PDB file of C-alpha atoms and ligand atoms in Angstrom:
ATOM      1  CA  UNK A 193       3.335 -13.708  -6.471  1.00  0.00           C
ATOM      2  CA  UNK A 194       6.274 -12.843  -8.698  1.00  0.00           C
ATOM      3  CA  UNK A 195       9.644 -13.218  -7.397  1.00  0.00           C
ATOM      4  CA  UNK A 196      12.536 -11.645  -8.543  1.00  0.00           C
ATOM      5  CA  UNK A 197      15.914 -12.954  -6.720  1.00  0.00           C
ATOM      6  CA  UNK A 198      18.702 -10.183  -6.389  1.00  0.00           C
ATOM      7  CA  UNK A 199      22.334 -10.717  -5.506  1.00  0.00           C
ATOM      8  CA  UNK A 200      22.390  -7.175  -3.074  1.00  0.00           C
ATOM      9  CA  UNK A 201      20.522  -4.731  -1.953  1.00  0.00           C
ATOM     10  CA  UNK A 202      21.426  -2.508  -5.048  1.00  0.00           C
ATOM     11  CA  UNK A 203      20.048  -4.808  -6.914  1.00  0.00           C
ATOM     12  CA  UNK A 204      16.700  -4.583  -5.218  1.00  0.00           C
ATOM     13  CA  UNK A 205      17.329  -0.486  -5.862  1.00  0.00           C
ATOM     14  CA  UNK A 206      17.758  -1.349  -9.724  1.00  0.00           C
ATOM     15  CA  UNK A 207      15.183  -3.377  -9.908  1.00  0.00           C
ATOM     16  CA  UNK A 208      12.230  -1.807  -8.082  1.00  0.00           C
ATOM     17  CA  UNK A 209      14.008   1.725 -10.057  1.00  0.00           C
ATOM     18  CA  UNK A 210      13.357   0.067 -13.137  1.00  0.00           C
ATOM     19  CA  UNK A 211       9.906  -1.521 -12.244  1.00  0.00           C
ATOM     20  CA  UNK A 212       8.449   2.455 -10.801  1.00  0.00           C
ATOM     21  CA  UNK A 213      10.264   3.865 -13.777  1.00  0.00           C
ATOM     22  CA  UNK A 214       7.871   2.070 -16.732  1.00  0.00           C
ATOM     23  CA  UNK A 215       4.900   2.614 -14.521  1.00  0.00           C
ATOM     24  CA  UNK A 216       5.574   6.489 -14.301  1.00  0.00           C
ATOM     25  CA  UNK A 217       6.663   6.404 -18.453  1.00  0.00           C
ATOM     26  CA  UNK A 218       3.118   4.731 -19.698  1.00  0.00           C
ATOM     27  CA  UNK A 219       1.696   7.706 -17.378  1.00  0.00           C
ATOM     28  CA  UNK A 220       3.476  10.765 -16.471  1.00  0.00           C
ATOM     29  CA  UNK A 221       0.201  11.300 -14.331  1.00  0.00           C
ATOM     30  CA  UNK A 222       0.262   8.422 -12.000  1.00  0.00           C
ATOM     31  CA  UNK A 223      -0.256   7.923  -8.941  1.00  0.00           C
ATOM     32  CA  UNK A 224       2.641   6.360  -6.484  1.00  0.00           C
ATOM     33  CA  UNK A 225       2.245   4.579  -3.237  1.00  0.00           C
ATOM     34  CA  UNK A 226       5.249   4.864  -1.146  1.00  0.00           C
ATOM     35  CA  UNK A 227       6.827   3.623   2.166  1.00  0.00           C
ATOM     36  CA  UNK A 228       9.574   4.396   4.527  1.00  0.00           C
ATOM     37  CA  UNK A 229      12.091   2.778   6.218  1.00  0.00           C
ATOM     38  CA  UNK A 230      15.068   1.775   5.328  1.00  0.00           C
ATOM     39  CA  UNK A 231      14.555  -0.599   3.198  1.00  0.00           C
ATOM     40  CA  UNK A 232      13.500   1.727  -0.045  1.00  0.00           C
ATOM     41  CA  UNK A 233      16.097   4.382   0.814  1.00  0.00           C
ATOM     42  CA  UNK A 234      18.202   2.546  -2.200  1.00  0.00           C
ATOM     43  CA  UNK A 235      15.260   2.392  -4.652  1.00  0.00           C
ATOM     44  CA  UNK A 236      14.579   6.250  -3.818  1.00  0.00           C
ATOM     45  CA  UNK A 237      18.552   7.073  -4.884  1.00  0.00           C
ATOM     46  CA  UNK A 238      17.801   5.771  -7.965  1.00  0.00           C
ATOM     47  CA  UNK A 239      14.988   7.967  -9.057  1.00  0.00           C
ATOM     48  CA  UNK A 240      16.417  10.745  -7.895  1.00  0.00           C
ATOM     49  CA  UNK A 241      19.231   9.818 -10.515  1.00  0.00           C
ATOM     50  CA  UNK A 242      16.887   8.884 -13.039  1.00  0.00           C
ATOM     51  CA  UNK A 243      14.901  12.045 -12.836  1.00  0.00           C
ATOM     52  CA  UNK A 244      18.107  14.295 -12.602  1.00  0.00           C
ATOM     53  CA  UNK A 245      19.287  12.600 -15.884  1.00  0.00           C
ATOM     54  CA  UNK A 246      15.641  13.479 -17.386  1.00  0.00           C
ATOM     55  CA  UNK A 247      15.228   9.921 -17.545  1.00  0.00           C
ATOM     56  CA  UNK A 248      11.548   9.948 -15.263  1.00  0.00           C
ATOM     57  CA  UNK A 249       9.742  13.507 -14.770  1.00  0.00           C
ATOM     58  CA  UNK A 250       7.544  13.518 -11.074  1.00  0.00           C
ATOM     59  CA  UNK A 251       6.246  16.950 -12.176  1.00  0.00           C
ATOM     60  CA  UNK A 252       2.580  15.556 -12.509  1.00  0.00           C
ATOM     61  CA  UNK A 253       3.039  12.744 -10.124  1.00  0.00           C
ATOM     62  CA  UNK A 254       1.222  12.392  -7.125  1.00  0.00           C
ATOM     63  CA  UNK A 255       1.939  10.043  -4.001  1.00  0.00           C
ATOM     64  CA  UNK A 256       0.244   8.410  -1.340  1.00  0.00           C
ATOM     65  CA  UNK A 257       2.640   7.781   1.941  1.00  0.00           C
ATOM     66  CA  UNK A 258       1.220   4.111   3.817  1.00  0.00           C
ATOM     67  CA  UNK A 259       1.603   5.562   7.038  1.00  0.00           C
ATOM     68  CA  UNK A 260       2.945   7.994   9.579  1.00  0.00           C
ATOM     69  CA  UNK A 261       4.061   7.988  13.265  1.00  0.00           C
ATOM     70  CA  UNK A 262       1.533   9.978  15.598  1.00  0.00           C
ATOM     71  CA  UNK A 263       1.695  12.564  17.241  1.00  0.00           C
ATOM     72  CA  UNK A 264       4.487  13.781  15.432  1.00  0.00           C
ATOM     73  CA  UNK A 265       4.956  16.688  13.498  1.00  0.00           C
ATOM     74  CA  UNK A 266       6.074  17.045  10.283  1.00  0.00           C
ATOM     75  CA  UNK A 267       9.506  19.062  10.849  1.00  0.00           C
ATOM     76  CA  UNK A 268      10.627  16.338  13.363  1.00  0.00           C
ATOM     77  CA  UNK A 269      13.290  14.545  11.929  1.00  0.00           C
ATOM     78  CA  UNK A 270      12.071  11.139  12.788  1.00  0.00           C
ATOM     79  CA  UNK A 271       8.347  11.659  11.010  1.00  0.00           C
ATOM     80  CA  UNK A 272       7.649  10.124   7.794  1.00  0.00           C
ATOM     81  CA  UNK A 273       6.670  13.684   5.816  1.00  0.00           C
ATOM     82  CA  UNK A 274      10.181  14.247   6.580  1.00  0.00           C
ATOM     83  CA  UNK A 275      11.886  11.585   5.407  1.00  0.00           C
ATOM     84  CA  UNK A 276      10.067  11.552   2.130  1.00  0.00           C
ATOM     85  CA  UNK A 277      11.243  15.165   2.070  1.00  0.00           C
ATOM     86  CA  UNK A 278      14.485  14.180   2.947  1.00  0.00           C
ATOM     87  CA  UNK A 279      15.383  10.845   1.131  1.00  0.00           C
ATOM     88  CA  UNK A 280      13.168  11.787  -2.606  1.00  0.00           C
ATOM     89  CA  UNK A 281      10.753  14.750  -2.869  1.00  0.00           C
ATOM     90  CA  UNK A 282      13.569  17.793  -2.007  1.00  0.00           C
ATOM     91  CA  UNK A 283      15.422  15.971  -5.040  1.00  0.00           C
ATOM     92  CA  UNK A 284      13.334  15.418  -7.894  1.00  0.00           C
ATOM     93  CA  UNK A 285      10.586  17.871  -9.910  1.00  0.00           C
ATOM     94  CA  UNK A 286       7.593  16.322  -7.594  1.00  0.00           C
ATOM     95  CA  UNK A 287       4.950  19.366  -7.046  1.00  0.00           C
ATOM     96  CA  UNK A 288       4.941  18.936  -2.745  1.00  0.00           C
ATOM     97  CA  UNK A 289       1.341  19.706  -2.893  1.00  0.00           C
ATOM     98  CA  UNK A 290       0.471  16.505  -4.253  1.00  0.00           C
ATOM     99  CA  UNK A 291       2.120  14.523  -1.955  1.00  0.00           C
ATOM    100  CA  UNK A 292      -0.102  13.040   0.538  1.00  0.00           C
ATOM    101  CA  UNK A 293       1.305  11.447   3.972  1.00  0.00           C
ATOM    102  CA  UNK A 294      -1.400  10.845   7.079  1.00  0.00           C
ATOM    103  CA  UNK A 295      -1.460  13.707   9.160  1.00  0.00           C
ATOM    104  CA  UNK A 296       0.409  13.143  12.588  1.00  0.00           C
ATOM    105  CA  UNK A 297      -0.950  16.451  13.610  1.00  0.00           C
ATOM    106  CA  UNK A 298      -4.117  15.898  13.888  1.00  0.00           C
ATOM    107  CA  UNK A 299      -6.138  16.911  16.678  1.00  0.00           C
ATOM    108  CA  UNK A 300      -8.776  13.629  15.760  1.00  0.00           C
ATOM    109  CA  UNK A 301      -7.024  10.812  14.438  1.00  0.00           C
ATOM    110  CA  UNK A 302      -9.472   8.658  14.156  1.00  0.00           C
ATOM    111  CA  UNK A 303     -11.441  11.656  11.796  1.00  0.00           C
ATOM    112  CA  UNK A 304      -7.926  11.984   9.971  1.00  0.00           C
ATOM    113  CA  UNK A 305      -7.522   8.294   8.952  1.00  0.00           C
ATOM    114  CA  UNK A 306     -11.321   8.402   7.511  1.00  0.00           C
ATOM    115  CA  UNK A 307     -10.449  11.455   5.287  1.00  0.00           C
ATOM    116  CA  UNK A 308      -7.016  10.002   4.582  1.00  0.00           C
ATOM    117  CA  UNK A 309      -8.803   6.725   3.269  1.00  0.00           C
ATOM    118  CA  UNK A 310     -11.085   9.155   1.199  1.00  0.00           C
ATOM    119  CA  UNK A 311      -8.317  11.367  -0.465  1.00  0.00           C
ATOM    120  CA  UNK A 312      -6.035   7.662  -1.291  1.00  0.00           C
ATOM    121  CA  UNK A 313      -9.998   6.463  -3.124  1.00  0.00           C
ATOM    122  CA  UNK A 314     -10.470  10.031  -4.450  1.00  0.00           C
ATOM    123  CA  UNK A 315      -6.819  10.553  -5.737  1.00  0.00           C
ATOM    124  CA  UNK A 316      -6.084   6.694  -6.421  1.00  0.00           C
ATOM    125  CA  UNK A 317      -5.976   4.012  -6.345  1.00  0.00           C
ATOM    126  CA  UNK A 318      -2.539   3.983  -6.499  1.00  0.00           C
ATOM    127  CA  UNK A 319      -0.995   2.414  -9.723  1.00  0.00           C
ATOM    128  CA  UNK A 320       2.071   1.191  -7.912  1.00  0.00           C
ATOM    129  CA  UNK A 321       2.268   0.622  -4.371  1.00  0.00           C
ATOM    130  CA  UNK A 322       5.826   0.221  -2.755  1.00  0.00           C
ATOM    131  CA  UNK A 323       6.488  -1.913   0.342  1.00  0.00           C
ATOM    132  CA  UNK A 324       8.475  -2.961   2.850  1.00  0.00           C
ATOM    133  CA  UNK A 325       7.961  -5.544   5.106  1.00  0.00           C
ATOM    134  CA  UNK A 326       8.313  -5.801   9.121  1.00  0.00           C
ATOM    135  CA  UNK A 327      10.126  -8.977  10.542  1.00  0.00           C
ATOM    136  CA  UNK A 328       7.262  -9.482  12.331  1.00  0.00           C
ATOM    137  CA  UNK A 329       5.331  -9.161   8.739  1.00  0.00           C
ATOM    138  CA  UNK A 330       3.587  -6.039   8.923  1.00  0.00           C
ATOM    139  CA  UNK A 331       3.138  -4.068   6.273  1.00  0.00           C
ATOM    140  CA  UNK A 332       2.728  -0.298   6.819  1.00  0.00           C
ATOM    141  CA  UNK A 333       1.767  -0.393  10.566  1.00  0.00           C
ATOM    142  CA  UNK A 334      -0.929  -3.276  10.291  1.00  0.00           C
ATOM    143  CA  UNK A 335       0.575  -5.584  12.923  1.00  0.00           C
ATOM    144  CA  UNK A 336       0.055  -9.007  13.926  1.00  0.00           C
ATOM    145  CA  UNK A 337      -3.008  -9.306  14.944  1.00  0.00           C
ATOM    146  CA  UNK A 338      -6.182 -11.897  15.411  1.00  0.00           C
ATOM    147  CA  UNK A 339      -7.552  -9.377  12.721  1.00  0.00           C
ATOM    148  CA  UNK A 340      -6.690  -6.968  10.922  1.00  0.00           C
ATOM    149  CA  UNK A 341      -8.292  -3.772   9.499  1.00  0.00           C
ATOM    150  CA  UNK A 342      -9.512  -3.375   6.216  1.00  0.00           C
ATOM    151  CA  UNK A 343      -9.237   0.657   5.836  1.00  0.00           C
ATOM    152  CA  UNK A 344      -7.086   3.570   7.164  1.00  0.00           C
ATOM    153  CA  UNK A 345      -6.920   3.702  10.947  1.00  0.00           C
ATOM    154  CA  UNK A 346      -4.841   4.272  13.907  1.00  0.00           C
ATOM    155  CA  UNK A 347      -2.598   1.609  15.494  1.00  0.00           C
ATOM    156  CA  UNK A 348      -0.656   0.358  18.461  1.00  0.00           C
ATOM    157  CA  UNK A 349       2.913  -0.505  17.168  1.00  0.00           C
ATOM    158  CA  UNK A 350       3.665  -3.808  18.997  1.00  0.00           C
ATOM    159  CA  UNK A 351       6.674  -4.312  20.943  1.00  0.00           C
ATOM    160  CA  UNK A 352       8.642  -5.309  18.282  1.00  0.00           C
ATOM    161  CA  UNK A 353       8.507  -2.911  16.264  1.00  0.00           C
ATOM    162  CA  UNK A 354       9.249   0.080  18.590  1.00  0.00           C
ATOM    163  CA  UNK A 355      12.406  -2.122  19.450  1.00  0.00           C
ATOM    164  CA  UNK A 356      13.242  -2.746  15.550  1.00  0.00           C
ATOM    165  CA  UNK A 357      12.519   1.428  14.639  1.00  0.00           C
ATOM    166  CA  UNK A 358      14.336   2.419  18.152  1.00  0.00           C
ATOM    167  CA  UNK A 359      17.487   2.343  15.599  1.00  0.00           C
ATOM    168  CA  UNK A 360      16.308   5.870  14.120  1.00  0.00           C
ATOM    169  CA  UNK A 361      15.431   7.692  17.720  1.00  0.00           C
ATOM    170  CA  UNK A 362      17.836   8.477  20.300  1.00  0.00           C
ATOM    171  CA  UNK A 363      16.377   5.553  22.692  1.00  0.00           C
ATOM    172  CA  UNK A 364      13.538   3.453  22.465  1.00  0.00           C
ATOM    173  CA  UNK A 365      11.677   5.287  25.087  1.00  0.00           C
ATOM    174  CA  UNK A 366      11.568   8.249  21.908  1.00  0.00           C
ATOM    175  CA  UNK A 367       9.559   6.332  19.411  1.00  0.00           C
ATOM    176  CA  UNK A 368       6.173   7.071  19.513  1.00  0.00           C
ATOM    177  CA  UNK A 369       3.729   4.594  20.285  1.00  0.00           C
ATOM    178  CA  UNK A 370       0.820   4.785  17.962  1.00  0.00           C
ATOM    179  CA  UNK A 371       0.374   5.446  14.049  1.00  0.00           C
ATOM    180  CA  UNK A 372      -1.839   5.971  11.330  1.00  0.00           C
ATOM    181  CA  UNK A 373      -1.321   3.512   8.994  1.00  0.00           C
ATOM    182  CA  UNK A 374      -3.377   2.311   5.604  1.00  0.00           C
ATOM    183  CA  UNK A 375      -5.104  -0.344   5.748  1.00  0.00           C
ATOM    184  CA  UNK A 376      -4.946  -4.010   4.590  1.00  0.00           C
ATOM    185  CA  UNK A 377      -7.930  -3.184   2.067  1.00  0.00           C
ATOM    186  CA  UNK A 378      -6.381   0.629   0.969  1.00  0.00           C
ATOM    187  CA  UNK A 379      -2.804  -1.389   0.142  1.00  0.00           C
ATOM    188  CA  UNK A 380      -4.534  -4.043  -1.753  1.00  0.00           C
ATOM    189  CA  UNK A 381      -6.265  -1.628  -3.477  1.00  0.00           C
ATOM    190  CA  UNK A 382      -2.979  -0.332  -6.087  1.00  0.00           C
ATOM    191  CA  UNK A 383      -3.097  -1.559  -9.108  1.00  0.00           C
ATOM    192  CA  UNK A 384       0.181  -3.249  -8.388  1.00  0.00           C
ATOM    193  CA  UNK A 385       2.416  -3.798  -5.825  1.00  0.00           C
ATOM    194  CA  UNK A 386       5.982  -4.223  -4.898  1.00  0.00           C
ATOM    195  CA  UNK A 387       7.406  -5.385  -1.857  1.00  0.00           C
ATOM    196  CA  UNK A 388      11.578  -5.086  -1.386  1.00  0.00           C
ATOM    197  CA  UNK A 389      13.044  -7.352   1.427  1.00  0.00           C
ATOM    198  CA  UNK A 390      16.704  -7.433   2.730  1.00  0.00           C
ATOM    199  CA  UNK A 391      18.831  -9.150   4.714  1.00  0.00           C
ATOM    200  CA  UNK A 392      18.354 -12.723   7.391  1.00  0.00           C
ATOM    201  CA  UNK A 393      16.184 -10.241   9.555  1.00  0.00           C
ATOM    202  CA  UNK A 394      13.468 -10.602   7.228  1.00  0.00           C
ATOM    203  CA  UNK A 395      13.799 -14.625   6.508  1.00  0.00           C
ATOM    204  CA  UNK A 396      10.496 -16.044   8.571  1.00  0.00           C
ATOM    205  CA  UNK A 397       8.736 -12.855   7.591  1.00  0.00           C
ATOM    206  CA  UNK A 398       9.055 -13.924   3.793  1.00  0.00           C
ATOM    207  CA  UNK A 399       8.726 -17.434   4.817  1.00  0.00           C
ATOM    208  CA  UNK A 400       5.127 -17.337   5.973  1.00  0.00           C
ATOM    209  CA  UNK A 401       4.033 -14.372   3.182  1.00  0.00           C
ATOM    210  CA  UNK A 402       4.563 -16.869   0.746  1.00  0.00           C
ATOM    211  CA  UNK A 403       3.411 -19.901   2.875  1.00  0.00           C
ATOM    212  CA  UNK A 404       0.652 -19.539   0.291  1.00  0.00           C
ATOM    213  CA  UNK A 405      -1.602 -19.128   3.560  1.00  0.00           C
ATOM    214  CA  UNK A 406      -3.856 -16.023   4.976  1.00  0.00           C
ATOM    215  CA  UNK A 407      -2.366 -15.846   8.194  1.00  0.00           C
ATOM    216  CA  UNK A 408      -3.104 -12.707  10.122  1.00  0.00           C
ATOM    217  CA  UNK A 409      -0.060 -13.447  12.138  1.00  0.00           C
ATOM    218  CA  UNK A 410       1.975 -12.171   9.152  1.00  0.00           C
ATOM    219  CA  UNK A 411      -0.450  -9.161   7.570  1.00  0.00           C
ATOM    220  CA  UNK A 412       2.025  -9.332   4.415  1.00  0.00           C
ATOM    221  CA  UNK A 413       0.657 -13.098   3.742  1.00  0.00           C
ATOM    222  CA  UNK A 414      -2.666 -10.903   2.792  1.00  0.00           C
ATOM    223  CA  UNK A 415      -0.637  -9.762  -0.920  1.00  0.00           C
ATOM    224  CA  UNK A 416      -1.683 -13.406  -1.811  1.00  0.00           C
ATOM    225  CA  UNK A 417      -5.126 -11.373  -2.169  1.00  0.00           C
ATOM    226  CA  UNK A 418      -4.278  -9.297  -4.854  1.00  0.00           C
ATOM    227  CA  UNK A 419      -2.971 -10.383  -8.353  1.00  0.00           C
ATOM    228  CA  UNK A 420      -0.038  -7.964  -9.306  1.00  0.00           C
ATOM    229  CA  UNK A 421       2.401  -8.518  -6.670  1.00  0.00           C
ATOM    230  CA  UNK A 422       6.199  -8.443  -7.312  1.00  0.00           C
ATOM    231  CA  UNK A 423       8.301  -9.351  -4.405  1.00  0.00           C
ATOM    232  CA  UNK A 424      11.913  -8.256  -5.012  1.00  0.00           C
ATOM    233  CA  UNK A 425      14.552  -9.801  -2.536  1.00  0.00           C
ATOM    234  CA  UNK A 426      17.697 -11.023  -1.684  1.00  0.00           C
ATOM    235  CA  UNK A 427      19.012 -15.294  -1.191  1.00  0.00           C
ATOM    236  CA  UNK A 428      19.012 -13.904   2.743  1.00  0.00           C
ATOM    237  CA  UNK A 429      15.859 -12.225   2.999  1.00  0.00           C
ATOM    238  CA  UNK A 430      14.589 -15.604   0.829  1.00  0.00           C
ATOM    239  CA  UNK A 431      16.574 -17.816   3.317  1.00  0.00           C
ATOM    240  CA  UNK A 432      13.778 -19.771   5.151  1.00  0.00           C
TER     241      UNK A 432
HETATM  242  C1  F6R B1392       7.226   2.152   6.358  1.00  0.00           C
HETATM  243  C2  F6R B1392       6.417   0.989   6.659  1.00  0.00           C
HETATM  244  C3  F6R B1392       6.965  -0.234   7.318  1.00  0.00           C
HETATM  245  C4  F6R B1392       8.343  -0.646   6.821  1.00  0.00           C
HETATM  246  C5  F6R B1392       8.841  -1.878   7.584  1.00  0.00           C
HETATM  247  C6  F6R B1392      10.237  -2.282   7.169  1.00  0.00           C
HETATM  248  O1  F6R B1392       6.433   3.152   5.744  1.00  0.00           O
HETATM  249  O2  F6R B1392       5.268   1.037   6.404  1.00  0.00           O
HETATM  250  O3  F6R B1392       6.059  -1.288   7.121  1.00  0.00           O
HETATM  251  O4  F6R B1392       8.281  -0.920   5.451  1.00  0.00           O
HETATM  252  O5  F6R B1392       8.847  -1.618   8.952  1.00  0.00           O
HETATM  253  O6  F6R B1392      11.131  -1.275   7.576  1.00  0.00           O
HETATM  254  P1  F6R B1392      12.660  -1.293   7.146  1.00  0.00           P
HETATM  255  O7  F6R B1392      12.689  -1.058   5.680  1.00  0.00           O
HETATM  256  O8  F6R B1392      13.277  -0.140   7.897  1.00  0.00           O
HETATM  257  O9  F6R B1392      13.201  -2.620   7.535  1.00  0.00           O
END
């Protein structure tokens, strides 16, 4: 894995800006994996700047979303269709109709994840997929877990993550319990990948992804897999 060592979290922005920004210029017609959260809120600012400055165009960009709380609809304020809405697609030139976020409506979830994992295969794969990372190490939803799934599917978020999200809800009792989330296989399948980490929180998450061991215990440690992987932090995120 590549590292790149920032001094802030606008650095991070910058430098995962910069690092979307050439992939979208060699093709105006890429395809863009994206996450929530709060950690790429920064990087979002800045291609909302870039595009308004004419700098990137989205207007033949499409995007895959990793995940999505469920049930939740998409007008809530807490799901993930809105905060893309919210934090880059109201802002830039994107054409809404191809952007693609798992479907917290759905009546079958299990049916929605398989024809999720189809569309990502069918409109993909992805030629840059952005991450986050949990500080338990998940990435997307995939938890901790003895193993971990390969495709699309829905999850049980664990514990600590309905206490680390409780943050965005008005108590924890709010958040819901259950997503659809990409898999470990559908992330590993972009062409590249970068992964933006913050703060002490994330320390022993970072730690054991780049313990240079699979460890299921941290699902990020599975990016070892894959050989375009750029992880952008800062010295407290790389603390441990
Ligand atoms: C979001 C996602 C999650 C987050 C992770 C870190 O789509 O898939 O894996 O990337 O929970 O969240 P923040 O950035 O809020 O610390």
């Amino acid at each position: 894995m590549k590292i790149i060592l920032c001094k802030s979290y606008e650095e991070i922005s910058v430098r995962a800006a910069e690092i979307v920004a050439d992939v979208m210029k060699a093709d105006p017609a890429c395809v863009l994996g994206l996450a929530t959260g709060s950690t790429p809120v920064g990087l979002y600012q800045k291609l909302i700047e870039m595009n308004q400055s004419g700098e990137i165009d989205f207007s033949e960009v499409t995007t895959v979303n990793l995940d999505e709380y469920y049930p939740i609809a998409p007008d809530n304020d807490q799901s993930y269709r809105y905060f893309m809405n919210v934090n880059l697609f109201d802002h830039v030139n994107i054409d809404k109709s191809k952007t693609y976020v798992p479907d917290g409506t759905a009546v079958d979830p299990v049916e929605a994840c398989a024809t999720y994992e189809a569309l990502v295969a069918q409109v993909g794969p992805a030629d840059i997929q952005v991450l986050g990372i949990g500080q338990n190490g998940h990435i997307g939803f995939n938890e901790p877990d003895a193993a971990l799934e390969v495709a699309t599917h829905v999850t049980d978020l664990t514990e600590s993550t309905i206490k680390a999200n409780a943050r965005f809800f008005s108590s924890e009792a709010d958040v819901p319990t259950k997503a659809l989330t990409m898999g470990i296989g559908t992330i590993l399948s972009a062409k590249k990948i970068i992964i933006l980490a913050n703060g002490a929180a994330k320390a022993e998450a970072v730690k054991k992804m780049l313990s240079g061991k699979l460890d299921t215990s941290c699902p990020a440690s599975m990016l070892n897999l894959h050989g375009d992987v750029t992880v952008i932090c800062d010295e407290a995120a790389m603390g441990r």
